[in-house]
XYZ file of C-alpha atoms in Angstrom:
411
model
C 16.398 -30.045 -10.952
C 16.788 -28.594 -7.529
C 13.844 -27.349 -5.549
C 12.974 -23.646 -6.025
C 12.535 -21.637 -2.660
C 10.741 -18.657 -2.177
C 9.576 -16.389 0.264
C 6.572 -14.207 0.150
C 5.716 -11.028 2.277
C 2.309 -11.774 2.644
C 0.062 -14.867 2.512
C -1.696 -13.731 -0.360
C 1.339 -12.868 -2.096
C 2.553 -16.351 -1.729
C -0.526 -17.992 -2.743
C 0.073 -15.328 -6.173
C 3.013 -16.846 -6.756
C 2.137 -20.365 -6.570
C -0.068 -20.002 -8.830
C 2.161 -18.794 -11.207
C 4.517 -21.347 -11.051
C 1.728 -24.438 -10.940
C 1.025 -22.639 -14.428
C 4.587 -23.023 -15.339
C 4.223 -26.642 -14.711
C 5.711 -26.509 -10.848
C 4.866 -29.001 -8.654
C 4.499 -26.325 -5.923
C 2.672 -26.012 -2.401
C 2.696 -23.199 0.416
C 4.369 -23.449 3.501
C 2.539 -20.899 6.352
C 5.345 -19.360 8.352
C 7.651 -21.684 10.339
C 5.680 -25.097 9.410
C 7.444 -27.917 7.670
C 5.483 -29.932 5.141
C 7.221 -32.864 5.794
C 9.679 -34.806 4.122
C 7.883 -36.447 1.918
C 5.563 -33.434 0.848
C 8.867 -31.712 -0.037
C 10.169 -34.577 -1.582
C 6.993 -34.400 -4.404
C 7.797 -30.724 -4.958
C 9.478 -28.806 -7.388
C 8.922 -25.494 -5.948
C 8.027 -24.411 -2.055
C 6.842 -20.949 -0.937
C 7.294 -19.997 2.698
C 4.217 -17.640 3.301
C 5.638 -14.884 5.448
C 3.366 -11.996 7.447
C 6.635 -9.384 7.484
C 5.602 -6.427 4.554
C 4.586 -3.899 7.223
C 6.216 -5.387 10.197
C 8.999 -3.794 12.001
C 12.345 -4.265 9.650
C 14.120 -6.100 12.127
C 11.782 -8.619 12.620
C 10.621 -8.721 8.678
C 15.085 -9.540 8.193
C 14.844 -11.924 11.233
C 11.785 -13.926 9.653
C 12.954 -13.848 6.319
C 16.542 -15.167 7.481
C 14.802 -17.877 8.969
C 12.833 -18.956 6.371
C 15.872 -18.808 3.927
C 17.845 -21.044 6.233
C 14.704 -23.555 6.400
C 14.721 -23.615 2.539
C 18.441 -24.118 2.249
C 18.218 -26.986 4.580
C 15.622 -28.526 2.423
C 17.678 -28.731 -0.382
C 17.007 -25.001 -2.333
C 19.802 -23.885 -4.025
C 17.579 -20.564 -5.663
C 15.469 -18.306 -3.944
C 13.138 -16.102 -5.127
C 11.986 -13.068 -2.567
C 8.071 -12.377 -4.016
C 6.991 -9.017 -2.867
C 4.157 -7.030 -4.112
C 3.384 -6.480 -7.560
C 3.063 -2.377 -6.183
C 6.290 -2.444 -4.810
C 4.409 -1.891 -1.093
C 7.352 -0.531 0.956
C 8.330 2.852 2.752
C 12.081 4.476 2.696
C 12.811 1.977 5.382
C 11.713 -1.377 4.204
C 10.816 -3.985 3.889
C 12.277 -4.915 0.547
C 15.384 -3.386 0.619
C 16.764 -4.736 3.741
C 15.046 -8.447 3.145
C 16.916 -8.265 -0.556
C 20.364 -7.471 1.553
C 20.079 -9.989 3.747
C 18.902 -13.111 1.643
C 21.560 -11.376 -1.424
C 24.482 -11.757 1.576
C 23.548 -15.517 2.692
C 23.269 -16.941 -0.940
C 26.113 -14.788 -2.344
C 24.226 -13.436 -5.194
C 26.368 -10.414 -6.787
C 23.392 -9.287 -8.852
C 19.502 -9.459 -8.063
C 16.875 -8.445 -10.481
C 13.953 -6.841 -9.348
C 11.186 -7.427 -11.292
C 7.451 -5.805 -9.967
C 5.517 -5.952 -13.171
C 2.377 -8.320 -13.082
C 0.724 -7.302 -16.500
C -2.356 -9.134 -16.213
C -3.400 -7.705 -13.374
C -2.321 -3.911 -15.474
C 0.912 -3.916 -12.966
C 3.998 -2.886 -15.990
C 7.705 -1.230 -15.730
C 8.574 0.584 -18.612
C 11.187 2.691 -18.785
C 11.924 2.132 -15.018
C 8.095 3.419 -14.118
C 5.957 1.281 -12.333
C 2.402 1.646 -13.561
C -1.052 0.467 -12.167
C -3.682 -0.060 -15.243
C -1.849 2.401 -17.149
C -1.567 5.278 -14.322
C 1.886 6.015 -12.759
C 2.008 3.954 -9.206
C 2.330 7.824 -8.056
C -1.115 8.712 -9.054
C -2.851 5.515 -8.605
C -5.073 4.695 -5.436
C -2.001 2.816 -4.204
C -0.636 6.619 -3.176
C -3.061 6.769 -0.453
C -2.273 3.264 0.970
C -2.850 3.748 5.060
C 0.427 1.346 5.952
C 2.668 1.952 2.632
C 1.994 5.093 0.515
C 3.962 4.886 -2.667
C 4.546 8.540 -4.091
C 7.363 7.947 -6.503
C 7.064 5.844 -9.553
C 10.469 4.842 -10.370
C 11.333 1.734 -8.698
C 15.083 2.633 -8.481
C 13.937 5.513 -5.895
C 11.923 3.547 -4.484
C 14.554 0.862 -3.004
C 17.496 3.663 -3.368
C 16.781 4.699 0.342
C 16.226 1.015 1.314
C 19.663 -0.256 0.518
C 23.457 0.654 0.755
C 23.741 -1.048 -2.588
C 23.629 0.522 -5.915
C 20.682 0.096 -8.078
C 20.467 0.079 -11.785
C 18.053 -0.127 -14.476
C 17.609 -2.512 -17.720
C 14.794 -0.447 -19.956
C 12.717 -2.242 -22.238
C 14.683 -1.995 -25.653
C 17.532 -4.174 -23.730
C 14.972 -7.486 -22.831
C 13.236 -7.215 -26.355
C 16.843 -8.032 -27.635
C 16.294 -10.953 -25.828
C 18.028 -13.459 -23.673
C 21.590 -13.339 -24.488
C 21.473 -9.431 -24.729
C 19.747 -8.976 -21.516
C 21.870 -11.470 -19.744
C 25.177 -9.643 -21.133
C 23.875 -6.316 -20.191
C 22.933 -7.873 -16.272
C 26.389 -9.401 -16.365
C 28.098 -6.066 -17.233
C 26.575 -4.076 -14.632
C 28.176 -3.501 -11.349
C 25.004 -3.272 -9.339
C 23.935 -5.223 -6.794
C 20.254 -4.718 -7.638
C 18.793 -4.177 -11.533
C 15.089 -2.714 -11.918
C 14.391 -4.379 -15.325
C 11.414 -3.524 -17.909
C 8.355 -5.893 -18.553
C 5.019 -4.880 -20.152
C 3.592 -7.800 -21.217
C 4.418 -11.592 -20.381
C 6.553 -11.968 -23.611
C 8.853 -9.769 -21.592
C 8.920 -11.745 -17.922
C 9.849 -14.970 -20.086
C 12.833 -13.399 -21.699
C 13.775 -12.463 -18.351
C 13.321 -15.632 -16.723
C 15.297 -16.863 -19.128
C 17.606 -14.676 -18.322
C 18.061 -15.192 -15.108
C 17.467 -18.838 -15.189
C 20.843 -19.854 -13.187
C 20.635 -17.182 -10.701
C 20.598 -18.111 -7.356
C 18.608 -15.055 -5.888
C 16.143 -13.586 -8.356
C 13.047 -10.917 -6.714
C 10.159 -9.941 -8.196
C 6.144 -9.909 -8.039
C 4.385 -13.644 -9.211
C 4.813 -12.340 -12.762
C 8.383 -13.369 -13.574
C 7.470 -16.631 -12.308
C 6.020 -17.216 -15.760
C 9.466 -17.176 -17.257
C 11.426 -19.453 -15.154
C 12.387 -22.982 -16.260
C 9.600 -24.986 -16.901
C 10.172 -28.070 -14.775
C 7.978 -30.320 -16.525
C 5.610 -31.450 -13.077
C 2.451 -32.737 -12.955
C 0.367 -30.548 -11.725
C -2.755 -31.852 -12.449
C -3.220 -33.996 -9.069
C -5.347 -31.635 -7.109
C -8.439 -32.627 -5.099
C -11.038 -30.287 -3.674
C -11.884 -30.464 -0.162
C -15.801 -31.894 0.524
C -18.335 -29.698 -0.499
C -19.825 -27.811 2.661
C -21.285 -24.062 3.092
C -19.693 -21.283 1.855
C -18.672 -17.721 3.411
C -16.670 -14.844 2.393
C -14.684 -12.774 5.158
C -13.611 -9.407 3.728
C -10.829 -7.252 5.604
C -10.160 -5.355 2.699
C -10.882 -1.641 2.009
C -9.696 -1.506 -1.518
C -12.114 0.090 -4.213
C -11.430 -3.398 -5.957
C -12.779 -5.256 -2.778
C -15.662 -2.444 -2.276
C -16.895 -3.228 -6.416
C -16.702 -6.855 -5.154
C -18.723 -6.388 -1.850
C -21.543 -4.379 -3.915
C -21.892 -6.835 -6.669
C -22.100 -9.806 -4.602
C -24.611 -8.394 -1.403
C -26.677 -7.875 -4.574
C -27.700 -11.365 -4.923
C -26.244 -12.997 -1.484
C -26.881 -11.746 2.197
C -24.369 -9.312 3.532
C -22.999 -8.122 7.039
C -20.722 -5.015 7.665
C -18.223 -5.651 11.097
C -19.544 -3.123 13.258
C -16.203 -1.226 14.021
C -17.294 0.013 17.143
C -18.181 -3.113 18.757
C -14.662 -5.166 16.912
C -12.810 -2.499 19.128
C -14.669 -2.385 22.373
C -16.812 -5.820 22.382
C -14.416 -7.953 19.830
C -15.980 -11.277 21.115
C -19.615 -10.361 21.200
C -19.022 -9.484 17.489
C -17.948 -12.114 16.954
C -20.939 -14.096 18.742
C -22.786 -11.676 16.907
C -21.837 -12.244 12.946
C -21.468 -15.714 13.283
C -25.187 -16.189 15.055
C -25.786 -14.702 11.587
C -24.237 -16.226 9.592
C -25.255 -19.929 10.534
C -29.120 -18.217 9.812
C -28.366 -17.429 6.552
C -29.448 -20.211 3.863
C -27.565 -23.751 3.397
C -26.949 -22.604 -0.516
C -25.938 -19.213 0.107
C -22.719 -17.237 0.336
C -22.992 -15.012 3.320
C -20.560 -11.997 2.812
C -18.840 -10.233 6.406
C -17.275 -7.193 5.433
C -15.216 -4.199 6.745
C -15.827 -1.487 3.925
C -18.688 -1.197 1.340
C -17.892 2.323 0.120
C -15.263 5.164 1.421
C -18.072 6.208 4.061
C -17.888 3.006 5.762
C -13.969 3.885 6.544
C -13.318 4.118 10.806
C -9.381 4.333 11.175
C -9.911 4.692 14.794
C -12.361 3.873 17.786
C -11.230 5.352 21.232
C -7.887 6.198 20.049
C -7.258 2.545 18.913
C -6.498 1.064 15.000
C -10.072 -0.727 13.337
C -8.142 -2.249 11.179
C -6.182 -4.772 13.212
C -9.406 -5.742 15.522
C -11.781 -5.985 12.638
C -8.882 -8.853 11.305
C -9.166 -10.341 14.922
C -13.260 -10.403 14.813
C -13.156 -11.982 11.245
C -10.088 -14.748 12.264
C -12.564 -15.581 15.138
C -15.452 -15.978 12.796
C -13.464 -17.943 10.197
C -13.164 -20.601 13.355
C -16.755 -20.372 14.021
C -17.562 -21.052 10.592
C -15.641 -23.695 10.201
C -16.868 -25.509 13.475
C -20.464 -24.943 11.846
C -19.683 -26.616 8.853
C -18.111 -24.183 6.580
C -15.600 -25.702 4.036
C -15.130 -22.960 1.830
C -13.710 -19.652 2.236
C -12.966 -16.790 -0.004
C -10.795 -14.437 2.108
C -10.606 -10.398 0.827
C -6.701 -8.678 2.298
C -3.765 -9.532 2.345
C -3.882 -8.822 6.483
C -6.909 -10.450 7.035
C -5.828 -13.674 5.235
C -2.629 -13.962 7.561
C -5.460 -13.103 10.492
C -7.578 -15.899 9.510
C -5.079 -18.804 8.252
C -2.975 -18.383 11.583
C -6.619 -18.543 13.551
C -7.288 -21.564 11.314
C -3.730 -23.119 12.150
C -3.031 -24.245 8.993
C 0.234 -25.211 7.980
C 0.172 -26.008 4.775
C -2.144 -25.111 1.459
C -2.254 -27.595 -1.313
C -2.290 -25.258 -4.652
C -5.002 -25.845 -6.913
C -7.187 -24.390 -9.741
C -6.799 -20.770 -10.589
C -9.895 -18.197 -10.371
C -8.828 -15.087 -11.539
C -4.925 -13.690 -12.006
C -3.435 -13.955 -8.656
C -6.004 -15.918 -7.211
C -6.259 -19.766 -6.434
C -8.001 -22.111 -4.379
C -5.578 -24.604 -1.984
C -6.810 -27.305 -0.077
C -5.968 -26.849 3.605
C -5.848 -28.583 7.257
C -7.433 -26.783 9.941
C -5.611 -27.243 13.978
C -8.540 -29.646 14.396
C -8.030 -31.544 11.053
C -10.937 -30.409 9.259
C -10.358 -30.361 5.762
C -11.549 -26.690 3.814
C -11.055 -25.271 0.557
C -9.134 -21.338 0.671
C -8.988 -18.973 -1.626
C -6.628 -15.952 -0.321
C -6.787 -12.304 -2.785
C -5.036 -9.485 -2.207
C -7.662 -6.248 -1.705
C -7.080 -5.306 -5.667
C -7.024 -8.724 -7.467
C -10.267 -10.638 -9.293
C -13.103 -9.134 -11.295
C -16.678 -7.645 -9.895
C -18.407 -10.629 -9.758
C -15.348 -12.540 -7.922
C -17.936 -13.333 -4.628
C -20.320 -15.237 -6.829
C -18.293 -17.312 -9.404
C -15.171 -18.046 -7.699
C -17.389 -21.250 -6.563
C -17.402 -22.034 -10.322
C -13.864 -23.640 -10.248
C -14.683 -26.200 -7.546
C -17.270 -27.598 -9.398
């Protein structure tokens, strides 16, 4: 069977994904932007995500870097892609996903994409062409007062209506529990380009990978990963990285993150990013939290944070973003860290992640066990060819008490 490609919006997102197709028996790793694994890497693969930093960036350059990453994959020997974007649909009337759909739909040909959000087990469901968030419309969720992408509509269709010159359909929920055949008759009789389909549970997302299984374009969140082909890999061959200290860098501001941050500076020594000083003073704070973090105890997990609780939000210092310079002061501190002897790294946003891998200069990250839904560790190579272990969540994945027993799996 051919390699699967895919390309993922965020780093985060990709490592998502991954995981859901390593569950689905893929041989799979993660490729970090414009690095190539290597021939024979690839050549042990049966699926490769390119790990993309493009959901908020400008749409020109989110089309230009997913173009490139398509051709990369083609080159490789892909023959289907799947675009991953978020499981929220994270997007404005402008883009990202509707022009990255167009452009990778154009290169590979593909008359018909599905587009297929829903994660259910982290409560993320279509029914009826609504998305939902743990049983609340998207609309009325916390996910309408995103700072970068607030999503006020619930339908899906309206949401990439504005994004796209093509015309977008639905396929409700009656249609994929007639199962495979039907839905693939009813996809195959539509003349849209683009077809929002239903999925509420996981039953659903593997009647519509089934579906879908010779398409050569197919979109979604990681859930419909689930229902693809199962290739039949061995995924079992999956090493940690030496033990070493441990650290957690959260970027995040998401009430999910801030549950996190409180449960685990319960138990483990915490520091907030002083956003102040990240705008003004960026590498004295980072000489700052990493002269901390060092002091804290060999068995501990020191937690550096940008948000405990909605009081602790800055958007701006001296008419300048916090957001982006608290993701420079924790990248810098990742590379501290790991100079000191960190080799372990739980990493809170989807921004700070990209922040903090690129700082890192890792190319590559070696899926392995699964935490939590949506969350993984990988086995990485730092620039300097130290070897960590990196676990990468989006701001709203993993339970409370992620900080403390996401250690448990590298046991």
């Amino acid at each position: 069977m051919p390699m699967l490609g895919a390309i993922a919006d965020d780093f985060t997102g990709a490592t998502d994904l991954a995981i859901m197709l390593r569950r689905n028996g893929h041989r799979v790793a993660v490729a970090i932007e414009d690095h190539d694994p290597g021939e024979r890497v690839r050549a042990g693969l049966d699926a490769l995500v390119i790990a993309l930093k493009s959901r908020t960036a400008p749409v020109d350059e989110a089309v230009a870097a997913t173009r490139a990453a398509h051709e990369r994959l083609l080159a490789w020997g892909a023959r289907r892609v799947y675009v991953k974007y978020c499981s929220t649909f994270d997007s404005t009337d402008e883009g990202n996903i509707g022009p990255v759909l167009d452009a990778v739909a154009d290169r590979a040909g593909a008359a018909r994409v599905v587009v297929v959000p829903p994660l259910p087990a982290n409560g993320r469901t279509v029914h009826e062409g609504l998305l939902h968030v743990n049983g609340q419309l998207l609309e009325h969720s916390p996910m309408r007062h995103h700072p970068l992408t607030p999503m006020t509509r619930s339908r899906v269709a309206d949401l990439l209506r504005p994004q796209t010159r093509h015309e977008v359909a639905e396929a409700h929920l009656d249609v994929v529990r007639s199962g495979r055949d039907a839905l693939r008759a009813a996809l195959e009789a539509t003349a849209a380009r683009y077809v929002v389909v239903d999925a509420v549970d996981d039953a659903d997302l593997a009647v519509i990978g089934a579906a879908v299984a010779e398409d050569v374009v197919v979109s979604g969140g990681s859930g419909l990963a689930l229902g693809l082909p199962d290739p039949h890999g061995d995924t079992g061959r999956w090493t940690a990285p030496a033990s070493g200290r441990r650290a957690v860098l959260c970027g995040s501001a998401s009430t999910a993150t801030r549950r996190q941050v409180a449960d685990a500076t319960r138990t483990q020594p915490g520091l907030r990013v002083d956003p102040v000083a990240a705008v003004r003073t960026p590498d004295l704070e980072v000489d700052r939290i990493s002269a901390w973090a060092v002091q804290q105890p060999a068995d501990s997990v020191p937690v550096i944070y940008s948000t405990a609780d909605a009081a602790d939000l800055v958007p701006e210092v001296d008419g300048l973003p916090v957001a982006p310079a608290v993701e420079t002061v924790l990248a810098g501190v990742a590379r501290r860290l790991v100079v000191s002897g960190v080799r372990r790294l739980l990493v809170a946003g989807g921004e700070t992640s990209g922040a903090v891998v690129r700082a890192l200069g890792v190319g590559v990250l070696r899926v392995g066990p699964e935490i939590a839904p949506g969350i993984c560790w990988a086995a990485a190579t730092t620039a300097t060819r130290r070897e960590i272990a990196l676990a990468l969540k989006s701001g709203n994945f993993g339970p409370d008490d992620l900080f403390t027993s996401a250690w448990d799996a590298l046991a």
